[in-house]
Coordinates of C-alpha atoms and ligand atoms in Angstrom, one line a residue:
X87 CA 127.9 89.5 94.2
X88 CA 125.5 90.3 91.2
X89 CA 124.8 93.6 89.4
X90 CA 121.5 94.9 88.3
X91 CA 122.5 93.7 84.7
X92 CA 119.5 95.8 83.2
X93 CA 121.9 98.8 83.7
X94 CA 124.1 97.5 80.9
X95 CA 121.2 97.6 78.5
X96 CA 120.9 101.4 78.9
X97 CA 122.2 103.4 76.1
X98 CA 124.4 106.1 77.2
X99 CA 122.7 109.4 77.1
X100 CA 125.0 111.6 75.0
X101 CA 122.1 114.0 74.1
X102 CA 122.8 117.1 76.2
X103 CA 126.5 116.4 76.6
X104 CA 127.0 116.4 72.9
X105 CA 124.9 119.5 72.5
X106 CA 127.2 121.1 75.2
X107 CA 130.3 119.7 73.6
X108 CA 129.4 121.0 70.0
X109 CA 128.2 124.5 71.4
X110 CA 131.5 124.8 73.3
X111 CA 133.4 123.9 70.2
X112 CA 131.5 126.4 68.2
X113 CA 132.1 129.3 70.7
X114 CA 135.9 128.5 70.8
X115 CA 135.9 128.6 66.7
X116 CA 133.9 131.9 66.6
X117 CA 134.9 133.7 69.8
X118 CA 133.0 136.8 68.5
X119 CA 129.7 135.2 67.6
X120 CA 126.9 135.6 70.1
X121 CA 125.5 132.0 70.5
X122 CA 121.8 131.8 71.3
X123 CA 120.6 128.9 73.4
X124 CA 117.2 127.4 72.6
X125 CA 118.2 124.1 73.4
X126 CA 117.6 123.7 77.1
X127 CA 114.5 122.4 79.1
X128 CA 115.6 124.7 82.0
X129 CA 113.9 127.7 83.2
X130 CA 115.8 131.1 82.9
X131 CA 113.9 133.6 85.0
X132 CA 114.6 133.9 88.9
X133 CA 112.4 132.9 91.7
X134 CA 109.7 135.5 92.2
X135 CA 109.7 137.8 95.3
X136 CA 106.9 136.3 97.2
X137 CA 108.9 132.9 97.1
X138 CA 112.1 134.5 98.0
X139 CA 110.3 136.1 101.0
X140 CA 108.6 133.0 102.3
X141 CA 111.9 131.1 101.9
X142 CA 114.0 133.8 103.7
X143 CA 111.4 133.9 106.4
X144 CA 111.5 130.2 106.9
X145 CA 115.4 130.2 107.0
X146 CA 115.1 132.9 110.2
X147 CA 112.6 130.5 111.7
X148 CA 115.1 127.7 111.2
X149 CA 117.7 129.9 113.2
X150 CA 115.6 130.3 116.2
X151 CA 115.2 127.7 118.9
X152 CA 111.6 128.5 119.3
X153 CA 110.7 128.0 115.7
X154 CA 113.4 125.5 114.5
X155 CA 112.1 122.6 112.9
X156 CA 113.8 118.9 112.4
X157 CA 112.4 116.1 110.3
X158 CA 108.9 117.1 109.1
X159 CA 106.3 114.5 107.8
X160 CA 107.6 112.4 104.9
X161 CA 104.4 113.3 102.8
X162 CA 104.8 117.1 103.3
X163 CA 103.6 119.5 105.7
X164 CA 99.6 119.9 106.0
X165 CA 99.9 123.7 105.1
X166 CA 101.3 122.7 101.6
X167 CA 99.2 119.7 100.9
X168 CA 96.1 122.0 101.8
X169 CA 97.6 124.5 99.4
X170 CA 97.5 122.2 96.6
X171 CA 94.1 120.8 97.6
X172 CA 92.8 124.4 96.8
X173 CA 94.8 124.7 93.6
X174 CA 93.1 121.5 92.4
X175 CA 89.9 122.9 93.5
X176 CA 90.4 125.8 91.2
X177 CA 90.6 123.0 88.4
X178 CA 87.4 121.3 89.6
X179 CA 89.4 118.5 91.0
X180 CA 88.6 117.4 94.5
X181 CA 91.6 115.6 96.3
X182 CA 91.9 114.3 100.0
X183 CA 95.1 116.0 101.5
X184 CA 96.5 112.4 102.1
X185 CA 96.3 111.8 98.2
X186 CA 98.9 114.5 97.9
X187 CA 102.5 113.5 98.5
X188 CA 105.2 116.1 98.2
X189 CA 108.7 115.1 96.6
X190 CA 111.9 116.5 95.5
X191 CA 110.7 116.7 92.0
X192 CA 109.0 115.0 89.2
X193 CA 112.0 112.9 87.9
X194 CA 112.5 111.4 91.0
X195 CA 109.0 110.1 91.4
X196 CA 108.6 109.0 87.9
X197 CA 111.4 106.5 88.7
X198 CA 110.3 106.0 92.5
X199 CA 106.7 105.1 91.6
X200 CA 108.0 102.0 89.7
X201 CA 108.8 100.6 93.5
X202 CA 105.0 99.6 93.6
X203 CA 104.7 97.6 90.5
X204 CA 105.9 94.1 89.4
X205 CA 109.1 93.8 87.1
X206 CA 106.7 91.7 84.5
X207 CA 104.4 94.5 83.9
X208 CA 104.1 95.7 80.4
X209 CA 104.9 99.5 80.2
X210 CA 103.6 101.8 77.3
X211 CA 105.7 104.7 76.5
X212 CA 104.9 107.5 74.0
X213 CA 107.6 108.0 71.4
X214 CA 109.0 110.9 71.4
X215 CA 109.0 111.6 75.1
X216 CA 110.9 112.9 78.1
X217 CA 113.8 110.1 78.1
X218 CA 113.5 109.3 82.1
X219 CA 110.4 107.1 81.6
X220 CA 112.2 104.5 79.2
X221 CA 115.6 104.6 81.3
X222 CA 113.8 104.1 84.6
X223 CA 111.9 101.1 83.1
X224 CA 114.8 99.6 81.5
X225 CA 116.8 99.6 84.8
X226 CA 113.9 97.4 86.4
X227 CA 114.0 95.0 83.3
X228 CA 110.3 95.9 82.3
X229 CA 108.7 95.2 78.9
X230 CA 108.5 98.4 76.9
X231 CA 106.1 98.9 74.2
X232 CA 106.0 102.5 72.2
X233 CA 102.9 104.4 71.0
X234 CA 104.0 106.4 68.2
X235 CA 103.8 110.2 67.7
X236 CA 103.7 111.5 64.1
X237 CA 102.5 114.2 62.1
X238 CA 99.3 112.4 61.3
X239 CA 98.3 112.2 64.9
X240 CA 99.8 115.7 65.9
X241 CA 102.2 113.8 68.0
X242 CA 99.6 112.8 70.4
X243 CA 99.5 108.8 70.1
X244 CA 96.1 107.2 70.9
X245 CA 95.7 103.6 72.1
X246 CA 94.5 102.0 68.7
X247 CA 98.1 100.5 67.8
X248 CA 98.2 98.8 71.3
X249 CA 94.6 97.1 70.5
X250 CA 95.6 96.2 67.0
X251 CA 98.8 94.6 68.3
X252 CA 97.0 92.8 71.2
X253 CA 99.3 94.3 73.9
X254 CA 98.0 94.1 77.3
X255 CA 99.3 97.4 79.2
X256 CA 99.8 97.5 82.9
X257 CA 101.3 100.9 83.3
X258 CA 100.9 103.6 80.7
X259 CA 103.0 107.0 80.7
X260 CA 101.2 110.2 79.2
X261 CA 102.9 113.4 79.2
X262 CA 100.7 116.5 78.5
X263 CA 101.8 119.1 77.5
X264 CA 104.5 116.8 76.0
X265 CA 108.3 117.3 76.2
X266 CA 109.5 117.6 73.6
X267 CA 106.6 118.4 71.1
X268 CA 104.6 120.7 73.3
X269 CA 101.4 118.8 72.2
X270 CA 98.5 118.8 74.6
X271 CA 95.9 116.1 74.8
X272 CA 92.1 117.2 74.5
X273 CA 89.6 116.3 77.2
X274 CA 88.0 113.7 74.7
X275 CA 91.5 112.2 74.0
X276 CA 92.4 111.7 77.7
X277 CA 89.0 110.2 78.1
X278 CA 89.8 107.4 75.5
X279 CA 93.3 106.8 77.3
X280 CA 91.2 106.6 80.8
X281 CA 88.6 104.1 79.4
X282 CA 91.3 102.0 77.6
X283 CA 93.2 101.8 81.1
X284 CA 90.1 101.0 82.9
X285 CA 89.2 98.3 80.4
X286 CA 92.7 96.9 80.5
X287 CA 93.2 97.1 84.4
X288 CA 96.1 99.4 83.7
X289 CA 97.5 102.4 85.6
X290 CA 98.2 105.7 83.7
X291 CA 101.2 107.6 85.1
X292 CA 100.3 111.1 84.1
X293 CA 103.2 113.7 83.9
X294 CA 101.8 117.2 84.4
X295 CA 105.1 118.8 84.9
X296 CA 104.2 121.6 82.1
X297 CA 100.7 122.0 83.2
X298 CA 100.9 125.6 84.1
X299 CA 101.5 126.3 80.3
X300 CA 98.0 125.5 79.3
X301 CA 96.1 128.7 78.9
X302 CA 93.2 127.1 76.6
X303 CA 90.4 126.7 79.0
X304 CA 89.0 123.8 77.1
X305 CA 92.4 121.7 77.7
X306 CA 92.6 119.6 80.7
X307 CA 95.5 120.5 82.9
X308 CA 95.1 117.3 85.2
X309 CA 94.1 113.7 84.4
X310 CA 91.7 113.9 87.4
X311 CA 89.5 116.4 85.3
X312 CA 88.7 113.2 83.2
X313 CA 85.7 111.2 84.7
X314 CA 87.0 107.6 85.7
X315 CA 90.5 108.8 86.3
X316 CA 90.5 108.4 90.0
X317 CA 90.2 104.6 89.3
X318 CA 93.1 104.4 87.0
X319 CA 95.6 107.3 87.3
X320 CA 98.4 108.7 89.2
X321 CA 99.5 112.3 88.6
X322 CA 103.0 113.5 88.8
X323 CA 103.8 117.4 88.8
X324 CA 106.2 119.7 89.8
X325 CA 106.9 123.4 90.7
X326 CA 110.0 123.4 88.3
X327 CA 108.4 125.1 85.6
X328 CA 105.5 126.8 87.0
X329 CA 107.8 128.6 89.7
X330 CA 111.2 128.2 88.4
X331 CA 111.9 125.6 91.0
X332 CA 114.6 123.3 88.9
X333 CA 117.3 124.2 91.3
X334 CA 115.2 124.4 94.4
X335 CA 113.5 121.1 94.0
X336 CA 109.9 120.3 94.8
X337 CA 107.2 118.4 93.1
X338 CA 104.0 116.3 94.0
X339 CA 102.5 113.1 93.2
X340 CA 98.8 112.4 93.5
X341 CA 97.7 109.0 94.3
X342 CA 93.9 108.4 94.8
X343 CA 92.3 106.4 97.4
X344 CA 90.2 104.5 94.8
X345 CA 93.5 102.7 93.1
X346 CA 93.0 99.1 94.3
X347 CA 95.0 96.6 92.2
X348 CA 95.9 93.2 92.6
X349 CA 95.0 92.9 96.5
X350 CA 96.9 96.1 97.1
X351 CA 95.7 99.8 97.9
X352 CA 98.2 102.0 95.9
X353 CA 97.8 105.0 97.9
X354 CA 98.9 103.1 100.9
X355 CA 101.8 101.3 99.4
X356 CA 103.3 104.7 98.1
X357 CA 102.7 106.0 101.6
X358 CA 104.6 103.0 103.0
X359 CA 107.2 103.4 100.2
X360 CA 108.0 107.1 100.9
X361 CA 108.0 106.7 104.7
X362 CA 110.6 104.2 104.4
X363 CA 112.8 105.7 101.5
X364 CA 112.2 109.3 101.7
X365 CA 112.6 111.9 104.7
X366 CA 110.6 114.9 103.2
X367 CA 111.2 118.1 101.3
X368 CA 113.2 120.6 103.2
X369 CA 110.8 123.1 105.4
X370 CA 112.3 126.0 103.8
X371 CA 111.5 124.8 100.3
X372 CA 108.0 123.9 101.3
X373 CA 107.5 127.5 102.7
X374 CA 108.5 128.5 99.4
X375 CA 106.3 126.2 97.7
X376 CA 103.3 127.4 99.8
X377 CA 104.0 130.9 98.7
X378 CA 103.7 130.0 95.0
X379 CA 99.9 129.0 95.6
X380 CA 99.0 132.1 97.2
X381 CA 97.0 134.5 94.9
X382 CA 100.0 137.0 94.6
X383 CA 102.6 134.1 94.3
X384 CA 100.6 132.6 91.4
X385 CA 100.1 135.9 89.9
X386 CA 104.0 136.3 89.9
X387 CA 104.6 133.0 88.7
X388 CA 102.3 133.2 86.0
X389 CA 103.9 136.4 84.7
X390 CA 107.2 134.5 84.0
X391 CA 104.9 131.7 82.5
X392 CA 103.5 134.2 80.4
X393 CA 106.6 135.7 79.1
X394 CA 107.8 132.1 78.2
X395 CA 104.5 131.5 76.2
X396 CA 105.0 135.1 74.6
X397 CA 108.4 133.5 73.2
X398 CA 106.9 130.4 72.3
X399 CA 104.4 132.3 70.3
X400 CA 107.3 134.4 68.6
X401 CA 108.9 131.0 67.5
X402 CA 105.8 129.4 66.3
X403 CA 104.8 132.5 64.3
X404 CA 108.6 132.3 62.6
X405 CA 107.7 128.6 61.7
X406 CA 104.6 129.4 60.1
X407 CA 106.1 132.2 58.1
X408 CA 108.9 129.8 57.0
X409 CA 106.0 127.2 56.3
X410 CA 107.9 124.8 58.5
X411 CA 105.6 122.0 59.7
X412 CA 105.4 122.5 63.6
X413 CA 103.3 121.8 66.7
X414 CA 103.4 123.0 70.3
X415 CA 104.1 126.7 71.4
X416 CA 100.3 127.3 72.2
X417 CA 100.1 125.9 75.5
X418 CA 103.8 124.8 76.0
X419 CA 107.1 126.2 76.2
X420 CA 108.1 123.9 73.2
X421 CA 108.0 124.1 69.6
X422 CA 108.4 120.8 67.9
X423 CA 109.3 121.2 64.0
X424 CA 110.2 119.2 61.0
X425 CA 113.8 119.7 60.0
X426 CA 113.8 121.7 56.4
X427 CA 114.8 119.6 53.3
X428 CA 114.6 116.3 55.1
X429 CA 117.7 116.8 57.1
X430 CA 118.3 114.5 60.0
X431 CA 117.9 116.0 63.4
X432 CA 121.5 116.3 64.2
X433 CA 122.3 117.6 60.7
X434 CA 119.8 120.3 61.4
X435 CA 121.5 121.0 64.8
X436 CA 124.8 121.6 62.9
X437 CA 123.4 123.7 60.1
X438 CA 121.7 125.9 62.7
X439 CA 124.7 126.2 65.0
X440 CA 127.0 126.8 62.0
X441 CA 125.0 129.2 60.1
X442 CA 122.8 131.1 62.8
X443 CA 124.8 130.3 65.9
X444 CA 121.8 129.1 67.5
X445 CA 121.5 125.9 69.5
X446 CA 118.5 123.6 69.5
X447 CA 117.7 120.1 70.7
X448 CA 117.9 117.2 68.0
X449 CA 114.4 115.2 68.0
X450 CA 116.3 111.9 67.7
X451 CA 117.3 112.3 71.4
X452 CA 113.7 112.0 72.4
X453 CA 112.9 108.5 70.8
X454 CA 113.3 107.0 67.4
X455 CA 110.2 108.8 66.2
X456 CA 111.9 112.0 66.9
X457 CA 114.3 111.6 64.0
X458 CA 113.9 114.2 61.4
X459 CA 112.2 116.7 64.1
X460 CA 113.8 119.4 66.3
X461 CA 112.9 121.1 69.5
X462 CA 113.1 124.7 70.1
X463 CA 112.5 126.0 73.9
X464 CA 110.9 129.3 74.8
X465 CA 113.0 129.3 78.0
X466 CA 115.2 132.3 77.4
X467 CA 114.8 136.2 77.2
X468 CA 112.4 137.9 74.5
X469 CA 115.4 139.6 73.0
X470 CA 117.4 136.4 72.6
X471 CA 114.3 134.5 71.0
X472 CA 113.6 137.6 68.7
X473 CA 117.3 137.7 67.6
X474 CA 117.3 133.8 67.3
X475 CA 114.2 134.0 65.0
X476 CA 115.6 136.9 63.0
X477 CA 118.8 134.9 62.1
X478 CA 116.9 131.7 61.4
X479 CA 114.7 133.6 58.7
X480 CA 118.0 134.7 57.4
X481 CA 119.2 131.2 56.6
X482 CA 116.0 129.3 55.6
Ligands
PLP237 N1 108.8 115.5 83.5 C1 108.9 116.2 82.0 C2 108.2 115.8 81.0 C3 110.2 117.0 82.2 O1 110.3 117.6 80.8 C4 110.9 117.4 83.2 C5 112.2 118.2 83.2 O2 112.2 118.8 82.1 C6 110.4 116.6 84.3 C7 109.6 115.8 84.4 C8 111.4 116.6 85.6 O3 111.0 117.7 86.6 P1 111.6 118.1 88.0 O4 112.4 119.3 87.8 O5 110.4 118.4 88.9 O6 112.2 116.8 88.5

């Protein structure tokens, strides 16, 4: 018996456990201090009423013989795929219902989609970014190359460095709005990536988990708003942030029919993969998800998104007042800032916790290029965000 030795190459992910441990130790040492947590990427507001009602009604249906449902379609119920079709129509994107595959969240599909691709593929990953891309590819033993975010490119890396190094990409991860930086690619920047992927014969894996935070109408919320993307891109999205589904679990992956590579149709392959390894999202959750995409549901959800964005504005404004270099916060729930006085990201974490009782996330946890930077999250109440900013102003 041999194990998959690539698992031994993974670095232990200490980021959030170390943050939790340090925060807990701080609370114990300062029992009277109110510790404010701006470190988490999890939502804090509850499910909206329309969703709760829809899921409650679905539970009742499941309790009656006449309306009980067992296994559903692996790809998702038609009512939900059609609701998503309409949602994308609103973005000016036409999708066939069988290009939309419901899943239990973006994280699963980010890893699962790799089943379709050869182990020898070259994978391009932005640095810094959501760590699951890297770990999922290390597990499969793929070659990973990074495209670096930095202050010069506003943490929106472009393909030039890959061209200069002569790297031949097969899979390209793009996360926009980005976690952790909150940066969002423009239409013309995404067009460059689409043209580059097309030229190289590569597939873009576009993570749109935070698309709902884009309020600027000039910024694209889907890769499929970019001409040519249907021939080179897969989009992975989620209800976690738009509807507070982090604990409910529902996402979707869009695989256009046009994706033909190496003798295989990617849509058909993903369908085959899902029907073999996945038995669908629960009916109750799908009814809740359907409610999100009604007019009333979307209005209620966007009220929560708007509250997070208002918090993000407060954080960004504070950074501006303190003359701290930062990006994000306009069309994203994250503000990415340069640690003052050239502190490392963990030094700044300790400083903020000790002096202001505020918890953030050290940038080093999102990749080598995150060192020296820090993520503050808008997922909290307005009162807590205001209080945290007041305290930060007091120490910087
Ligand atoms: N993609 C990004 C960029 C994320 O930040 C997250 C979660 O924070 C996910 C995907 C995972 O989302 P889900 O809850 O749908 O699995």
